[in-house]
Coordinates of C-alpha atoms and ligand atoms in Angstrom, one line a residue:
M813 CA 9.3 3.2 -8.5
A814 CA 5.9 4.0 -9.8
V815 CA 5.4 6.2 -12.8
Q816 CA 2.3 7.0 -14.6
Q817 CA 1.7 7.1 -18.3
S818 CA 0.5 10.3 -19.9
K819 CA -3.2 11.2 -19.3
T820 CA -4.1 10.2 -22.8
D821 CA -2.4 6.8 -22.5
E822 CA -4.0 6.3 -19.1
T823 CA -7.6 6.8 -20.3
S824 CA -7.6 5.5 -23.8
N825 CA -4.6 3.3 -24.1
A826 CA -4.3 1.4 -20.9
T827 CA -4.4 -2.0 -22.5
K828 CA -2.1 -1.0 -25.2
S829 CA 0.4 0.6 -22.9
D830 CA 0.0 -2.3 -20.4
S831 CA 1.3 -4.7 -23.1
S832 CA 3.9 -2.3 -24.5
N833 CA 6.1 -2.6 -21.4
Q834 CA 6.0 -6.4 -21.3
N835 CA 9.7 -6.6 -22.3
S836 CA 10.9 -3.6 -20.4
P837 CA 13.6 -4.5 -17.9
L838 CA 12.6 -1.6 -15.7
F839 CA 8.8 -1.3 -15.7
V840 CA 5.7 -3.4 -15.7
T841 CA 2.6 -1.4 -16.6
V842 CA -0.6 -1.8 -14.7
D843 CA -3.7 0.3 -15.6
G844 CA -1.5 2.8 -17.4
C845 CA 1.0 3.1 -14.5
N846 CA 4.6 2.1 -14.8
I847 CA 5.7 0.2 -11.7
G848 CA 9.3 -1.1 -11.0
R849 CA 9.5 -4.6 -12.3
F850 CA 12.0 -5.5 -9.5
F851 CA 9.1 -5.2 -7.0
E852 CA 7.6 -8.4 -8.3
K853 CA 10.3 -10.3 -6.5
S854 CA 9.8 -8.7 -3.2
C855 CA 5.9 -8.7 -3.3
T856 CA 6.2 -12.2 -4.7
R857 CA 3.4 -11.9 -7.3
P858 CA 2.9 -10.6 -10.8
M859 CA 2.3 -6.8 -10.3
K860 CA -1.1 -6.8 -11.9
E861 CA -2.3 -9.4 -9.3
H862 CA -0.5 -7.6 -6.5
V863 CA -2.3 -4.3 -7.3
E864 CA -5.7 -6.0 -7.3
L865 CA -4.9 -7.3 -3.8
L866 CA -3.8 -3.9 -2.7
K867 CA -7.0 -2.3 -3.9
A868 CA -9.0 -4.7 -1.9
L869 CA -6.8 -4.5 1.2
E870 CA -8.5 -4.1 4.5
L871 CA -7.3 -0.8 6.1
R872 CA -7.5 0.3 9.8
S873 CA -8.8 3.7 10.8
D874 CA -5.5 4.4 12.5
D875 CA -3.4 3.6 9.4
V876 CA -1.4 6.5 8.0
L877 CA -0.4 6.6 4.3
I878 CA 2.6 8.5 2.9
A879 CA 1.9 9.1 -0.8
A880 CA 4.8 10.6 -2.8
F881 CA 6.2 10.4 -6.3
A882 CA 9.5 8.4 -6.2
K883 CA 12.5 10.4 -4.9
S884 CA 10.4 13.0 -3.1
G885 CA 11.8 12.2 0.4
T886 CA 9.5 9.4 1.3
H887 CA 12.1 7.7 3.6
W888 CA 12.6 10.9 5.5
I889 CA 8.9 11.6 6.2
W890 CA 8.2 8.0 6.9
E891 CA 10.8 8.0 9.7
M892 CA 9.5 11.3 11.1
T893 CA 6.0 10.0 11.1
S894 CA 6.9 6.7 12.7
M895 CA 8.8 8.5 15.4
L896 CA 5.9 10.8 16.1
L897 CA 3.5 7.9 16.4
A898 CA 5.9 6.0 18.6
G899 CA 6.4 9.1 20.8
K900 CA 10.2 8.8 20.7
A901 CA 13.1 9.9 18.6
E902 CA 14.3 6.4 17.9
Y903 CA 14.7 4.8 14.5
E904 CA 12.5 2.1 13.2
K905 CA 14.4 -1.2 13.2
R906 CA 13.2 -2.0 9.6
T907 CA 13.4 0.1 6.5
K908 CA 10.3 1.8 5.2
E909 CA 10.1 -0.7 2.4
F910 CA 8.5 -3.2 4.8
A911 CA 5.5 -0.9 4.7
M912 CA 5.8 0.1 1.1
M913 CA 2.7 -1.2 -0.6
E914 CA 4.1 -2.0 -4.1
A915 CA 7.2 -3.7 -2.6
T916 CA 5.8 -5.9 0.2
K917 CA 3.7 -9.0 0.2
V918 CA 0.1 -8.2 1.1
E919 CA 0.1 -10.8 3.8
K920 CA 3.1 -9.0 5.5
I921 CA 1.3 -5.7 5.3
D922 CA -1.7 -7.3 6.9
S923 CA 0.2 -8.7 9.8
Q924 CA 1.9 -5.5 10.8
P925 CA 0.9 -4.1 14.1
S926 CA -0.9 -0.8 14.4
P927 CA -0.3 2.0 13.9
R928 CA 1.0 1.3 10.5
V929 CA 2.8 3.9 8.5
L930 CA 2.1 2.6 5.0
N931 CA 3.8 4.3 2.0
S932 CA 3.7 4.2 -1.7
H933 CA 4.7 5.8 -5.0
L934 CA 1.6 4.5 -6.7
P935 CA -1.3 6.8 -7.6
L936 CA -4.1 6.5 -5.1
R937 CA -6.4 4.9 -7.7
L938 CA -4.2 1.8 -7.4
L939 CA -4.2 1.8 -3.6
P940 CA -6.8 0.4 -1.1
L941 CA -10.3 1.6 -1.9
Q942 CA -10.9 1.8 1.8
I943 CA -8.8 5.0 2.0
K944 CA -12.0 6.8 1.3
E945 CA -14.3 4.7 3.5
K946 CA -12.0 4.6 6.5
K947 CA -10.9 8.3 5.9
V948 CA -7.3 7.2 6.3
K949 CA -4.9 10.1 6.9
V950 CA -2.8 10.8 3.8
I951 CA 0.6 12.6 4.0
H952 CA 1.5 13.7 0.5
V953 CA 5.1 14.7 0.0
Y954 CA 6.2 16.5 -3.1
R955 CA 9.6 17.8 -4.4
N956 CA 10.8 19.9 -7.3
V957 CA 11.1 18.0 -10.5
K958 CA 14.7 18.8 -11.3
D959 CA 16.0 17.4 -8.0
I960 CA 13.8 14.4 -8.5
L961 CA 15.3 13.8 -11.9
V962 CA 18.8 13.9 -10.6
S963 CA 18.0 11.8 -7.6
A964 CA 16.2 9.2 -9.7
Y965 CA 19.1 9.0 -12.1
F966 CA 21.5 8.1 -9.3
H967 CA 19.0 5.6 -7.9
I968 CA 17.9 3.8 -11.0
S969 CA 21.2 3.7 -12.8
Q970 CA 22.6 1.6 -10.0
I971 CA 20.2 -1.1 -10.6
P972 CA 21.8 -3.7 -12.9
G973 CA 20.3 -4.4 -16.3
V974 CA 17.8 -1.5 -16.4
G975 CA 19.6 0.4 -19.2
I976 CA 19.4 3.9 -17.6
K977 CA 22.6 5.6 -18.7
S978 CA 21.8 9.4 -18.7
F979 CA 19.6 12.1 -17.3
D980 CA 17.8 12.1 -20.7
D981 CA 17.0 8.4 -20.2
V982 CA 15.3 9.2 -16.8
E983 CA 13.5 12.2 -18.2
R984 CA 12.2 10.0 -21.0
V985 CA 10.9 7.1 -18.9
M986 CA 9.9 8.8 -15.8
I987 CA 9.4 12.6 -16.0
G988 CA 8.0 13.0 -19.5
P989 CA 8.2 16.8 -19.9
D990 CA 7.9 16.5 -23.6
V991 CA 4.6 14.7 -23.2
P992 CA 1.7 16.8 -22.0
G993 CA 0.6 15.2 -18.8
G994 CA 3.9 13.3 -18.4
D995 CA 4.5 10.9 -15.6
Y996 CA 5.5 13.1 -12.8
F997 CA 3.0 15.7 -13.8
A998 CA 0.2 13.2 -14.2
Y999 CA 0.9 11.9 -10.7
L1000 CA 0.7 15.3 -9.1
K1001 CA -2.4 16.3 -11.1
E1002 CA -4.2 13.1 -10.2
M1003 CA -3.4 13.7 -6.6
E1004 CA -4.8 17.2 -6.8
E1005 CA -8.0 15.8 -8.4
Y1006 CA -8.3 13.0 -5.8
K1007 CA -8.1 15.6 -3.0
K1008 CA -10.7 17.8 -4.5
S1009 CA -13.1 14.9 -5.2
N1010 CA -12.6 13.4 -1.7
P1011 CA -12.8 16.3 0.7
D1012 CA -13.5 13.8 3.6
V1013 CA -10.1 12.2 3.3
P1014 CA -7.7 14.1 5.5
F1015 CA -4.6 15.3 3.6
F1016 CA -1.4 16.8 4.9
I1017 CA 0.8 18.3 2.1
M1018 CA 4.5 18.6 2.7
S1019 CA 7.1 20.0 0.4
Y1020 CA 10.6 18.5 0.6
E1021 CA 12.1 22.0 0.3
D1022 CA 10.0 23.5 3.1
T1023 CA 10.8 20.6 5.3
K1024 CA 14.5 20.9 4.6
E1025 CA 14.3 24.6 5.4
D1026 CA 12.6 24.2 8.7
P1027 CA 12.2 20.6 9.8
E1028 CA 11.2 21.4 13.4
T1029 CA 8.2 23.4 12.3
M1030 CA 7.2 20.7 9.9
V1031 CA 7.4 18.1 12.6
K1032 CA 5.1 20.2 14.8
K1033 CA 2.6 20.6 12.0
L1034 CA 2.8 16.9 11.2
A1035 CA 2.1 16.1 14.9
E1036 CA -1.0 18.4 14.8
F1037 CA -2.2 16.6 11.6
L1038 CA -1.8 13.3 13.3
D1039 CA -3.6 14.6 16.4
I1040 CA -0.7 13.9 18.7
D1041 CA 0.2 16.1 21.6
V1042 CA 3.9 16.2 21.4
P1043 CA 6.2 18.2 23.7
L1044 CA 8.3 20.8 21.9
Q1045 CA 11.5 19.0 23.0
L1046 CA 10.4 15.8 21.3
C1047 CA 9.6 17.7 18.0
R1048 CA 13.2 19.1 18.2
D1049 CA 14.7 15.7 18.9
I1050 CA 12.8 14.1 16.0
A1051 CA 13.8 16.9 13.6
H1052 CA 17.4 16.4 14.7
A1053 CA 17.3 12.6 14.5
T1054 CA 15.8 12.7 11.0
A1055 CA 18.4 15.0 9.6
F1056 CA 20.0 13.6 6.5
S1057 CA 23.4 12.6 8.0
K1058 CA 21.8 11.0 11.0
M1059 CA 19.4 8.9 8.9
K1060 CA 22.1 7.9 6.5
E1061 CA 24.1 6.5 9.5
A1062 CA 21.1 4.8 11.0
D1063 CA 20.2 3.1 7.8
K1064 CA 23.3 0.9 8.1
N1065 CA 21.7 -0.9 11.0
K1066 CA 18.2 -1.4 9.5
Q1067 CA 16.7 -4.7 8.5
Q1068 CA 16.2 -4.7 4.7
V1069 CA 13.4 -6.3 2.7
E1070 CA 14.5 -9.5 1.0
N1071 CA 14.8 -9.6 -2.8
L1072 CA 14.9 -5.9 -3.5
P1073 CA 17.8 -4.6 -5.4
Q1074 CA 20.0 -2.7 -3.0
S1075 CA 20.7 0.9 -4.0
K1076 CA 21.9 3.8 -2.0
M1077 CA 18.9 5.7 -0.7
Y1078 CA 20.7 8.4 1.1
R1079 CA 22.7 10.2 -1.5
K1080 CA 23.0 14.0 -0.8
G1081 CA 19.7 15.2 0.6
E1082 CA 20.0 18.7 -0.8
V1083 CA 17.8 21.2 -2.5
G1084 CA 19.2 22.5 -5.8
D1085 CA 21.7 19.7 -6.6
W1086 CA 20.2 19.7 -10.1
K1087 CA 22.3 22.7 -10.9
N1088 CA 25.4 20.5 -10.8
Y1089 CA 24.0 18.1 -13.4
L1090 CA 21.3 19.3 -15.7
T1091 CA 22.0 21.2 -18.9
V1092 CA 20.4 24.6 -19.5
A1093 CA 18.3 23.0 -22.2
Q1094 CA 17.1 20.3 -19.9
S1095 CA 16.3 22.7 -17.1
E1096 CA 14.4 25.0 -19.5
R1097 CA 12.4 22.0 -20.8
L1098 CA 11.4 21.2 -17.3
D1099 CA 10.4 24.8 -16.6
A1100 CA 8.2 24.7 -19.6
A1101 CA 6.7 21.4 -18.6
M1102 CA 5.9 22.8 -15.1
M1103 CA 3.4 25.1 -16.7
E1104 CA 1.1 22.1 -16.7
L1105 CA 0.8 22.3 -13.0
Q1106 CA 0.0 26.0 -12.9
S1107 CA -3.6 25.4 -11.9
C1108 CA -2.6 23.1 -9.1
D1109 CA -2.0 24.1 -5.5
Y1110 CA 1.7 23.3 -5.4
H1111 CA 4.4 25.7 -4.4
F1112 CA 7.6 24.5 -6.0
R1113 CA 11.0 25.7 -4.9
F1114 CA 14.1 24.9 -6.9
T1115 CA 16.6 26.5 -4.5
L1116 CA 16.6 27.5 -0.8
Ligands
LIG1660 P1 18.9 12.7 -3.2 O1 19.1 11.6 -4.2 O2 18.7 14.0 -3.9 O3 19.9 12.8 -2.2 P2 12.7 8.8 -1.5 O4 12.8 8.4 -0.1 O5 11.3 9.2 -1.9 O6 13.2 7.6 -2.4 O7 13.6 10.0 -1.8 C1 15.0 9.9 -1.7 C2 15.6 11.3 -1.7 O8 15.4 11.8 -0.4 C3 17.2 11.2 -1.9 O9 17.5 12.4 -2.5 C4 17.6 11.1 -0.4 O10 18.9 11.4 -0.2 C5 16.7 12.1 0.2 N1 16.6 12.0 1.7 C6 16.5 10.9 2.4 N2 16.5 11.2 3.7 C7 16.6 12.5 3.8 C8 16.6 13.4 4.9 N3 16.6 13.0 6.2 N4 16.8 14.7 4.7 C9 16.8 15.2 3.4 N5 16.8 14.4 2.3 C10 16.6 13.0 2.5

């Protein structure tokens, strides 16, 4: 779980905000970005040190990186991408956390065979600098903020000791609609700026909702982006195998990363579930906050 501070904090108050979270049970703040404290156990280092190692990490030109704000459907797209690169609709034996940059020891990332499907919720400025030099393919997944809020609530509130008890709590620590340039918004805006200032880095942008609506077409487009010639039948098989219910079942047999709190990743997998949980006031607050992303090239869908 990586969440950014507001833009103002990030630029002028990084040191202050980095120390302000020292006692938070949920986050450790590195360079203005809130990162799940629980990852320090699985990556086996203080997060600040881990991030420095990540930035310096040697990449390979056939690496692929999935970059997404937490709860945007990273597991889904990771499995789809892994299947495409493997050329078969068979599940990876390990969970995507083995290739999740903030959660995994750098030595383990380093020793993984190619092609690696790396993934992260961190903003790109905290990820390997070589993304630019090696022109690593980046798959950026985004999802509407209301479903992210609900999904994050059910995920984080399961983690013992983090003190998240309501949707308002999640909104406050993670989404930040009351703060101009709040966390979710800052992540997406920074991504947009990164794309614009690095036109040589290949980006494929996927919306959760579009993928849900027509997974087969999305698998085909993803294959094109990855420069893989994939028979139509395999695209169909991959879209089918990565449907929510299938992935939820397959997850039971996957090898999990040690020392990560276990929480249910496959909850509902729907678009518009927010309507069952958010108040009108909360929904309106998020609508207002969305205005911040008006100038960005995102097409948000709150229902299908
Ligand atoms: P919900 O909590 O709304 O169900 P991430 O992988 O980035 O942590 O995102 C998790 C969200 O993606 C969860 O949303 C999860 O259920 C959903 N998800 C996982 N696999 C999916 C799939 N194959 N199809 C649709 N949604 C999926």
